Coordinates of C-alpha atoms and ligand atoms in Angstrom, one line a residue:
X1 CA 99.7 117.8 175.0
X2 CA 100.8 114.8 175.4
X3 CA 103.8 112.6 173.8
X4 CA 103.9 109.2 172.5
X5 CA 106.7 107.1 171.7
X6 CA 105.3 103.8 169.2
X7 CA 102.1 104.9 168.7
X8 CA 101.9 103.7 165.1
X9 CA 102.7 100.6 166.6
X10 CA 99.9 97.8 168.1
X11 CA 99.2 98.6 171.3
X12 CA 100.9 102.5 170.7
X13 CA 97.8 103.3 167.4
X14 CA 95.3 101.5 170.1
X15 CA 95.8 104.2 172.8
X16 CA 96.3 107.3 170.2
X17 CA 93.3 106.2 168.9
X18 CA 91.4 105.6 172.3
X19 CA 92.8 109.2 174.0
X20 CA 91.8 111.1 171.0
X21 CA 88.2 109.4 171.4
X22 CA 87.9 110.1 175.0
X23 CA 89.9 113.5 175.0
X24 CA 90.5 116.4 173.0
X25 CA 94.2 117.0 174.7
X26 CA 96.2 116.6 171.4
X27 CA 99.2 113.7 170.8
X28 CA 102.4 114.2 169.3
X29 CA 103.2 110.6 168.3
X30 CA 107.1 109.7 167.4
X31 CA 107.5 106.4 166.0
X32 CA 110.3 105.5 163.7
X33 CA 108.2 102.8 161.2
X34 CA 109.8 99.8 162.0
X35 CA 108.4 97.1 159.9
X36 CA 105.8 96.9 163.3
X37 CA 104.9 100.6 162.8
X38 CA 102.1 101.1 160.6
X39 CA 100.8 104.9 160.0
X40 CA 97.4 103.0 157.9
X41 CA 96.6 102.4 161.9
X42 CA 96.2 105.9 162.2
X43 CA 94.5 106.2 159.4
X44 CA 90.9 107.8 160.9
X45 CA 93.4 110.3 162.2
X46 CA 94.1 112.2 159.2
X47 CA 93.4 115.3 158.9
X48 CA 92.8 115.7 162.7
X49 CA 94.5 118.6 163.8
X50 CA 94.9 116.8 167.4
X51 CA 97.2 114.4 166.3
X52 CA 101.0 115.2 165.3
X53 CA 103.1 112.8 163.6
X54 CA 106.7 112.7 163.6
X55 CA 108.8 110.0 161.9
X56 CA 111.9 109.2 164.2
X57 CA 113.9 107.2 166.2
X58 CA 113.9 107.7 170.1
X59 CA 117.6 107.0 169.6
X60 CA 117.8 110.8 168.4
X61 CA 118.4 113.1 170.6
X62 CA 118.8 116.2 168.7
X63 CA 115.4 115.2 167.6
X64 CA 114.0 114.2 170.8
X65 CA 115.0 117.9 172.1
X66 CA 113.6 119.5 169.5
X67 CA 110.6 118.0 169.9
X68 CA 110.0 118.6 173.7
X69 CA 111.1 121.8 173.5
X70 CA 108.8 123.1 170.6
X71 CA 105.6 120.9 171.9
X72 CA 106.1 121.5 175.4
X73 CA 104.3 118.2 176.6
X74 CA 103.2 117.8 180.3
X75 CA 103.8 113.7 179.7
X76 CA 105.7 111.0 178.1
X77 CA 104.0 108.2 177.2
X78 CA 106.7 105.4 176.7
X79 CA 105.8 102.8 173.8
X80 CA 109.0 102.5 171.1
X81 CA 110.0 99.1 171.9
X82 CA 111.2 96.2 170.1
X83 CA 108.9 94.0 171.2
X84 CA 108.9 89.8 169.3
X85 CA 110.6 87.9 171.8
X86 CA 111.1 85.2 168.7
X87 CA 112.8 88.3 166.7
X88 CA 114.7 88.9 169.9
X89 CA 116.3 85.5 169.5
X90 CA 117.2 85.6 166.1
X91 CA 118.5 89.0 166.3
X92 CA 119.0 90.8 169.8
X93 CA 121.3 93.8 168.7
X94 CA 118.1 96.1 168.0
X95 CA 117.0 95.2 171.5
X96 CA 119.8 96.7 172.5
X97 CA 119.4 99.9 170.8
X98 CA 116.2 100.8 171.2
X99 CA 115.0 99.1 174.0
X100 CA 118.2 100.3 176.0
X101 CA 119.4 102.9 174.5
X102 CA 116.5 104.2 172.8
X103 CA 114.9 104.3 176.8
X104 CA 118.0 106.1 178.3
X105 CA 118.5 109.3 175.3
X106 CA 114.6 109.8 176.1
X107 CA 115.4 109.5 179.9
X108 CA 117.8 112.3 179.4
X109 CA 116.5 114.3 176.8
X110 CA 113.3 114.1 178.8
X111 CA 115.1 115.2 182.0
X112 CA 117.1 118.1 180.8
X113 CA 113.5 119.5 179.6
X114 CA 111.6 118.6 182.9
X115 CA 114.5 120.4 185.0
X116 CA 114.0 123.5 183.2
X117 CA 110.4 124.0 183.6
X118 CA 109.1 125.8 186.6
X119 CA 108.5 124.3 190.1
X120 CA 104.8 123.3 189.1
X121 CA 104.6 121.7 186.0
X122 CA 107.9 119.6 187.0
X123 CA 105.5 118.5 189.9
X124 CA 102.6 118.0 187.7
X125 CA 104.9 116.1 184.8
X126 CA 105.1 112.4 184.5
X127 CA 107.1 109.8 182.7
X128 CA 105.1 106.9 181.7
X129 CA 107.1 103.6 180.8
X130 CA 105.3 101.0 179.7
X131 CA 106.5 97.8 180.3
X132 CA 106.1 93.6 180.2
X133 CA 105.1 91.1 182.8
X134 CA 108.2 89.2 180.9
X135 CA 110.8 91.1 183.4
X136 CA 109.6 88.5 186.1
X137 CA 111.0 85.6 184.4
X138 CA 108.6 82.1 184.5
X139 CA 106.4 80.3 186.5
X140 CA 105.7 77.2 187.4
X141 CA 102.4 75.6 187.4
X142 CA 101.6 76.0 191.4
X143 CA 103.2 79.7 191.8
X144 CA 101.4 82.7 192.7
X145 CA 101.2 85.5 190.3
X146 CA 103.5 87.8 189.4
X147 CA 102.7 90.8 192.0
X148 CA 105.1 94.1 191.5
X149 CA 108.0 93.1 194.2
X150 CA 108.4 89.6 192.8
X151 CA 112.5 89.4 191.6
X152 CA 113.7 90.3 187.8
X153 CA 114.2 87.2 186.2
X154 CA 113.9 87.9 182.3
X155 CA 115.3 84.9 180.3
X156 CA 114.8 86.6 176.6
X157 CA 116.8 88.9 175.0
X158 CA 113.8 90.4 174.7
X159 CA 112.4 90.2 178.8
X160 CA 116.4 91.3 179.0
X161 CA 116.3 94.5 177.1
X162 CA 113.0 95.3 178.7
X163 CA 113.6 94.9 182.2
X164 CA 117.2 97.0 181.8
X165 CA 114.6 99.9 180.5
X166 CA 112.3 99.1 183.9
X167 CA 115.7 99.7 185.6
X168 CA 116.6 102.5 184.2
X169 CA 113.0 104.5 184.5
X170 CA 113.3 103.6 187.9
X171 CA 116.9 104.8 188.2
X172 CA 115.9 108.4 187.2
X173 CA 113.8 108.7 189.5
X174 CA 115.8 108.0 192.6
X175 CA 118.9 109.5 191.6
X176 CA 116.9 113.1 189.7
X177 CA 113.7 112.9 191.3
X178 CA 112.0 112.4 187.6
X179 CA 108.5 111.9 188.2
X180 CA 108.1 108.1 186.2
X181 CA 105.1 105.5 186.3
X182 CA 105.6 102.0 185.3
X183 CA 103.1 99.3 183.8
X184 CA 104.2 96.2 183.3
X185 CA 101.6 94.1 181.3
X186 CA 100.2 90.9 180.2
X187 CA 100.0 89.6 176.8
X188 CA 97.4 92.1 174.7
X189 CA 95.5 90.7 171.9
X190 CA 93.0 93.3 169.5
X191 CA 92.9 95.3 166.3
X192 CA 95.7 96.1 164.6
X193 CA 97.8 93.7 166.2
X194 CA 101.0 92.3 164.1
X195 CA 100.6 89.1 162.2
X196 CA 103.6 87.6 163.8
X197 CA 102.4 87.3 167.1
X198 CA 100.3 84.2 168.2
X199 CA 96.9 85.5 168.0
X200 CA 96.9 87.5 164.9
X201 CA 99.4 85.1 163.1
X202 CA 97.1 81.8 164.3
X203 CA 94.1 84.0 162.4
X204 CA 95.3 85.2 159.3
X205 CA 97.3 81.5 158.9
X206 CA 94.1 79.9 159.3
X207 CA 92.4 81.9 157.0
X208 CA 94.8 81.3 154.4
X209 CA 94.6 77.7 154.9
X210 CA 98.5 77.6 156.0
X211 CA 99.4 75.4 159.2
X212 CA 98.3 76.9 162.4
X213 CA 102.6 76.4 164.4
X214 CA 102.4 75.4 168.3
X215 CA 105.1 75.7 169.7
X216 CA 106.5 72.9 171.5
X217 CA 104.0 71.0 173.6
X218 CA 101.1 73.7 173.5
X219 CA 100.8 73.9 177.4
X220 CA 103.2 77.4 177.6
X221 CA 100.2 79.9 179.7
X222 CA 99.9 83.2 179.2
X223 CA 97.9 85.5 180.8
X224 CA 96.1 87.2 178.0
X225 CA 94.2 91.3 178.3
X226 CA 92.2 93.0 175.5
X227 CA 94.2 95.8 174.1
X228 CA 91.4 98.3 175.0
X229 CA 91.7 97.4 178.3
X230 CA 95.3 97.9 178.8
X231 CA 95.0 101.5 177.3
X232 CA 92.3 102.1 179.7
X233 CA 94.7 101.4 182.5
X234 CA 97.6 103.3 181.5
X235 CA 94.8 106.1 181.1
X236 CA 94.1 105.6 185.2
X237 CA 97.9 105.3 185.9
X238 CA 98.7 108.4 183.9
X239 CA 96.3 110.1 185.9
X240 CA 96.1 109.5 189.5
X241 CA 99.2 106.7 189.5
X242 CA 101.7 107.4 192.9
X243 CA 104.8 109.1 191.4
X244 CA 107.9 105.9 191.4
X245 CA 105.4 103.0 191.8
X246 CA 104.8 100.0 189.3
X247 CA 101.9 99.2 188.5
X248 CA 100.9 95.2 187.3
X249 CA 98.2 95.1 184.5
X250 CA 96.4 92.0 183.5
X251 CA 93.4 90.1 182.7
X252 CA 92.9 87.3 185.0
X253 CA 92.6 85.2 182.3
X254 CA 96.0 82.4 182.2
X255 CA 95.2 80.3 179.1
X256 CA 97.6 77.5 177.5
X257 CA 98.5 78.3 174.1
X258 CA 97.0 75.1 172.5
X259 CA 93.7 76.5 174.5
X260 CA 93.8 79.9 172.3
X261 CA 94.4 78.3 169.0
X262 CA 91.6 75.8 169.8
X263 CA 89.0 78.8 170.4
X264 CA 89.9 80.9 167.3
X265 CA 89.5 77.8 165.1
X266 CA 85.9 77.9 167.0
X267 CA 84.9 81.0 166.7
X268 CA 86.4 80.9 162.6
X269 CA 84.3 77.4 162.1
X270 CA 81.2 80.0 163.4
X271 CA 82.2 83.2 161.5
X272 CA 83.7 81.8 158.4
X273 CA 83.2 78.2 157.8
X274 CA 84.8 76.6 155.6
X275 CA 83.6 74.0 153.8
X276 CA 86.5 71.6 153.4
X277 CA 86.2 71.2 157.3
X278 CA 87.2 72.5 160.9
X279 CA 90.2 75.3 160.9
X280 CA 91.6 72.8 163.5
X281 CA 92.7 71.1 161.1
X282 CA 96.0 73.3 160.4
X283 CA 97.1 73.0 163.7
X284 CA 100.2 71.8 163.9
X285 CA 103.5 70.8 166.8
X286 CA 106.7 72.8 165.6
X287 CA 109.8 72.7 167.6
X288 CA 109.6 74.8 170.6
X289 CA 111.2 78.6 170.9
X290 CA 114.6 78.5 173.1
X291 CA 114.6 79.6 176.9
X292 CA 110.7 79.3 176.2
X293 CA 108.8 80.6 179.3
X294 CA 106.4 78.1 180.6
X295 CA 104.0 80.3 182.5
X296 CA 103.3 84.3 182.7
X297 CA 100.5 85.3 185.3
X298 CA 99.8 88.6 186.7
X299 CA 98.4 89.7 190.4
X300 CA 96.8 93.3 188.9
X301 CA 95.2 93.9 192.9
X302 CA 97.2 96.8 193.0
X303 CA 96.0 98.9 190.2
X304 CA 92.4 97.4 191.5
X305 CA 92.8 98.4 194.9
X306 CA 94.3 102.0 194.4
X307 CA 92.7 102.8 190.7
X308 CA 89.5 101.1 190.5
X309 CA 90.8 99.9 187.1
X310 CA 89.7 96.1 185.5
X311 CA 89.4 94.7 183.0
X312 CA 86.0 95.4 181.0
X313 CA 86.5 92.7 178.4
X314 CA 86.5 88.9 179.6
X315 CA 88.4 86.9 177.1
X316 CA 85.2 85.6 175.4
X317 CA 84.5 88.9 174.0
X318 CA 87.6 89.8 173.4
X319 CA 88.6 87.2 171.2
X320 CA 85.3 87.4 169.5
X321 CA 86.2 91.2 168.6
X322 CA 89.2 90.4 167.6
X323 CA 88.8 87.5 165.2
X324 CA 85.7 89.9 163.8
X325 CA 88.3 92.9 163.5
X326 CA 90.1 91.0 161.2
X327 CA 87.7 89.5 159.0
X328 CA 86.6 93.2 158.7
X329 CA 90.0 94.5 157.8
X330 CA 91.6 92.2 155.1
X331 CA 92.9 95.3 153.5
X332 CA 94.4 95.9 156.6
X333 CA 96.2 92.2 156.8
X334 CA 97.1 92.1 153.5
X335 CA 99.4 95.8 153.6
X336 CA 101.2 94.2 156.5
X337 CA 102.0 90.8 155.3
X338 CA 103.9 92.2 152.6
X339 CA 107.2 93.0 151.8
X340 CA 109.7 92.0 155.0
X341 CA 106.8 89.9 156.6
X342 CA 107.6 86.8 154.2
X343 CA 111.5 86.8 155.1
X344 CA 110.2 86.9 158.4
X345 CA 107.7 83.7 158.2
X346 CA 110.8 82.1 156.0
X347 CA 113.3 82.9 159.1
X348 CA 110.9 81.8 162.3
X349 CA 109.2 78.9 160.3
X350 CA 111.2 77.2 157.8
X351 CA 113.7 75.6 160.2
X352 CA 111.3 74.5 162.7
X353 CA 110.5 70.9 161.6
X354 CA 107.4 69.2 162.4
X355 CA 107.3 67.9 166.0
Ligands
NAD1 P1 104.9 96.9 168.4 O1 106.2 96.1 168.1 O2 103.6 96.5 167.8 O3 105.2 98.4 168.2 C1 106.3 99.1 168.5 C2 106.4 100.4 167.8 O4 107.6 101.1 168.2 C3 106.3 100.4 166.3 O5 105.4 101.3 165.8 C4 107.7 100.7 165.9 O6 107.8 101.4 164.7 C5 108.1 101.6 167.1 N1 109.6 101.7 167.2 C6 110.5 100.6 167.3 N2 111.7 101.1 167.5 C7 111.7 102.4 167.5 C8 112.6 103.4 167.7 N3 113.9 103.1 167.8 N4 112.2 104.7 167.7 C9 110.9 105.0 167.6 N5 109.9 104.1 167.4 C10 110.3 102.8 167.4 O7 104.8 96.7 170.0 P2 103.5 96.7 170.9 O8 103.1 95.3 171.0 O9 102.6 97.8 170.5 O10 104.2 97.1 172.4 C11 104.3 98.4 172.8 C12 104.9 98.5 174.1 O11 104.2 97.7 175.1 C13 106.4 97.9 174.1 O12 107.2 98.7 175.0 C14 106.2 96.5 174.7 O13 107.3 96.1 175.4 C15 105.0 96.7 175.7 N6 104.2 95.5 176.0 C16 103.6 94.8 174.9 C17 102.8 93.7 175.2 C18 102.1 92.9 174.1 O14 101.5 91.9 174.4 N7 102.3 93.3 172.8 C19 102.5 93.4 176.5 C20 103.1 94.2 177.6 C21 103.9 95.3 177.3
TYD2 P1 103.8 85.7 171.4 O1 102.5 86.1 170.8 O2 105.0 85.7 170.5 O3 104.0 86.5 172.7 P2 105.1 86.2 174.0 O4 106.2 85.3 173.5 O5 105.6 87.6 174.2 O6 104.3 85.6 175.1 O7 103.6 84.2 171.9 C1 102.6 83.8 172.8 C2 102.8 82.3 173.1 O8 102.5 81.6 171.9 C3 104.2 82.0 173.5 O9 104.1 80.9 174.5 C4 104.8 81.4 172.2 C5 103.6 80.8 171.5 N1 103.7 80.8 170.0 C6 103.4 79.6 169.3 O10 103.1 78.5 169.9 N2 103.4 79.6 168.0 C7 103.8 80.8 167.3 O11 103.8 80.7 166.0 C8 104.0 82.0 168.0 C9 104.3 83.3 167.3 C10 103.9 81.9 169.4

């Protein structure tokens, strides 16, 4: 089997979901339920014999042992992350812990149970970290994209805690000969993605009629990938990835934000009109994050060259699937915008005065 870290979380339920589709080698899935851990992503699962849920914290590591030794996985698939950069900002401490220390007590648990197993199956074990193109830092407007030798720069407590995890997968390896894999991705977008993000937040706020927050000037580019898409890619890493390489995921797709709120409002105006006018209308200049990045962009010719892996979705159909997803799923929505969600919107939103 194989063993997940976060998989109740966005990107973590998407490729739980997506192995157990394409693969009957069952999942043991640890995720501690943050408020961005939702088991009702798992939902289909129940009942599913191939999927084993444990609630915990990869800070644990009396649990983490337990776990490795009674399930015996031949991977680690590395999601548990703190992972808003605007939560990172108002409070970095959990970054800390489980993006740091949470990475280095599975580092170790997981090496004490790899160094015990015979000479095969530690050469046929991996550790897959999965990681951010945020580690690179910004870039200007005329730079290339990030490829997987350009320099650390994070600038977010966020980027910060992340790329001290990158350093430390990479660590075990040279020093004990751990067998890891790194990704470092592009911004995802799909199902069951968190309302506080851009994307899902610029959705369900438009659908409620609330404003629609840009930050800053609206020209900050990301480089946006269908969740799907990313799975797929770990998928091919996981499998025939070179032991100690990185590998850069992304979807060729750099987009200003402004440009991404503008399309949902499109596609909503086509999917769900509303009468009173254009969604556009919402949209609306806040004051702009600190240390905000300008520009993320990712050179993925690696995985490409050595995997065959790209990305099936363009960011047409993507987007389309996604604003559909959630028009499908208000039930969905509504479960995770209660509770802490509204002291969250209160915290990120209610200081930032109009631009
Ligand atoms: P998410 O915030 O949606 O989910 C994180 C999950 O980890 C949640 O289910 C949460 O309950 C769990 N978790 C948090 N702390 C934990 C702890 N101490 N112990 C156990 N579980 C814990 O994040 P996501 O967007 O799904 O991102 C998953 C991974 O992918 C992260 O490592 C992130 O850095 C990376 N990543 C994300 C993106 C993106 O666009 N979202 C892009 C590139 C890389
Ligand atoms: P986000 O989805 O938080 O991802 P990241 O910061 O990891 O890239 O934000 C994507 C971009 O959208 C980023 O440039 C910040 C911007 N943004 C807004 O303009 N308004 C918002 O309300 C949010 C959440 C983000």
């Amino acid at each position: 089997m194989i063993f997940v870290t976060g998989g109740a979380g966005f990107i973590g339920a998407n490729f739980v979901l997506d192995w157990l589709a394409a693969s009957d080698e069952p999942v043991l899935n640890l995720d501690a339920l943050t408020y961005a851990g939702n088991r009702e992503s798992l939902h289909s699962l129940q009942g599913d014999a191939r999927h084993h849920f444990v609630q915990g914290d990869i800070t644990d590591r009396a649990l983490l042992d337990r776990l490795l030794t009674q399930h015996q996985p031949r991977a680690v698939v590395h999601f548990a992350a703190e992972s808003h950069v605007d939560r990172s900002i108002h409070g970095p401490g959990d970054f800390i812990r489980t993006n740091v220390q949470g990475t280095f007590t599975l580092l170790e648990a997981t090496r004490a149970f790899w160094s015990a197993l015979p000479a095969n199956e530690q050469a046929a074990f991996r550790f897959h970290h999965v990681s951010t193109d945020e580690v690179y830092g910004s870039l200007g407007p005329a730079d290339a994209p990030f490829t997987e030798t350009h320099v650390y720069e994070p600038n977010s407590p966020y980027s910060a805690s992340k790329a001290a995890s990158d350093h430390l997968v990479r660590a075990w390896h040279h020093t004990y000969g751990l067998p890891v894999l790194t990704t470092n991705c592009s911004n995802n977008y799909g199902p069951f993605h968190f309302p506080e993000k851009l994307i899902p937040l610029v959705i369900v706020n438009a659908l409620a009629g609330r404003p629609l927050p840009v930050y800053g000037d609206g020209q900050q580019v990301r480089d946006w990938l269908y969740v799907g898409d990313h799975c797929a890619a770990i998928r091919e890493v996981l499998a025939r990835g070179r032991v100690g390489e990185t590998y850069n995921i992304g979807g060729w797709n750099e987009k200003p934000n402004i440009e991404i709120v503008q399309t949902i409002c499109a596609l909503l105006d086509e999917l769900r009109p509303d009468t009173a006018g254009t969604y556009a209308r919402h949209i609306r200049y806040v004051a702009d994050r600190p240390g905000h990045d300008r520009r993320y962009a990712i050179d993925a010719r690696k995985i490409e060259r050595e995997l065959g892996w790209k990305p099936a979705e363009t960011f047409a159909t993507g987007i389309r699937k996604t604003v559909q997803w959630v028009l499908d799923h208000p039930e969905w929505i509504a479960r995770v915008q209660s509770g802490d969600y509204r002291n969250w919107v209160d915290t990120n939103y209610t200081a930032r005065s109009n631009a």
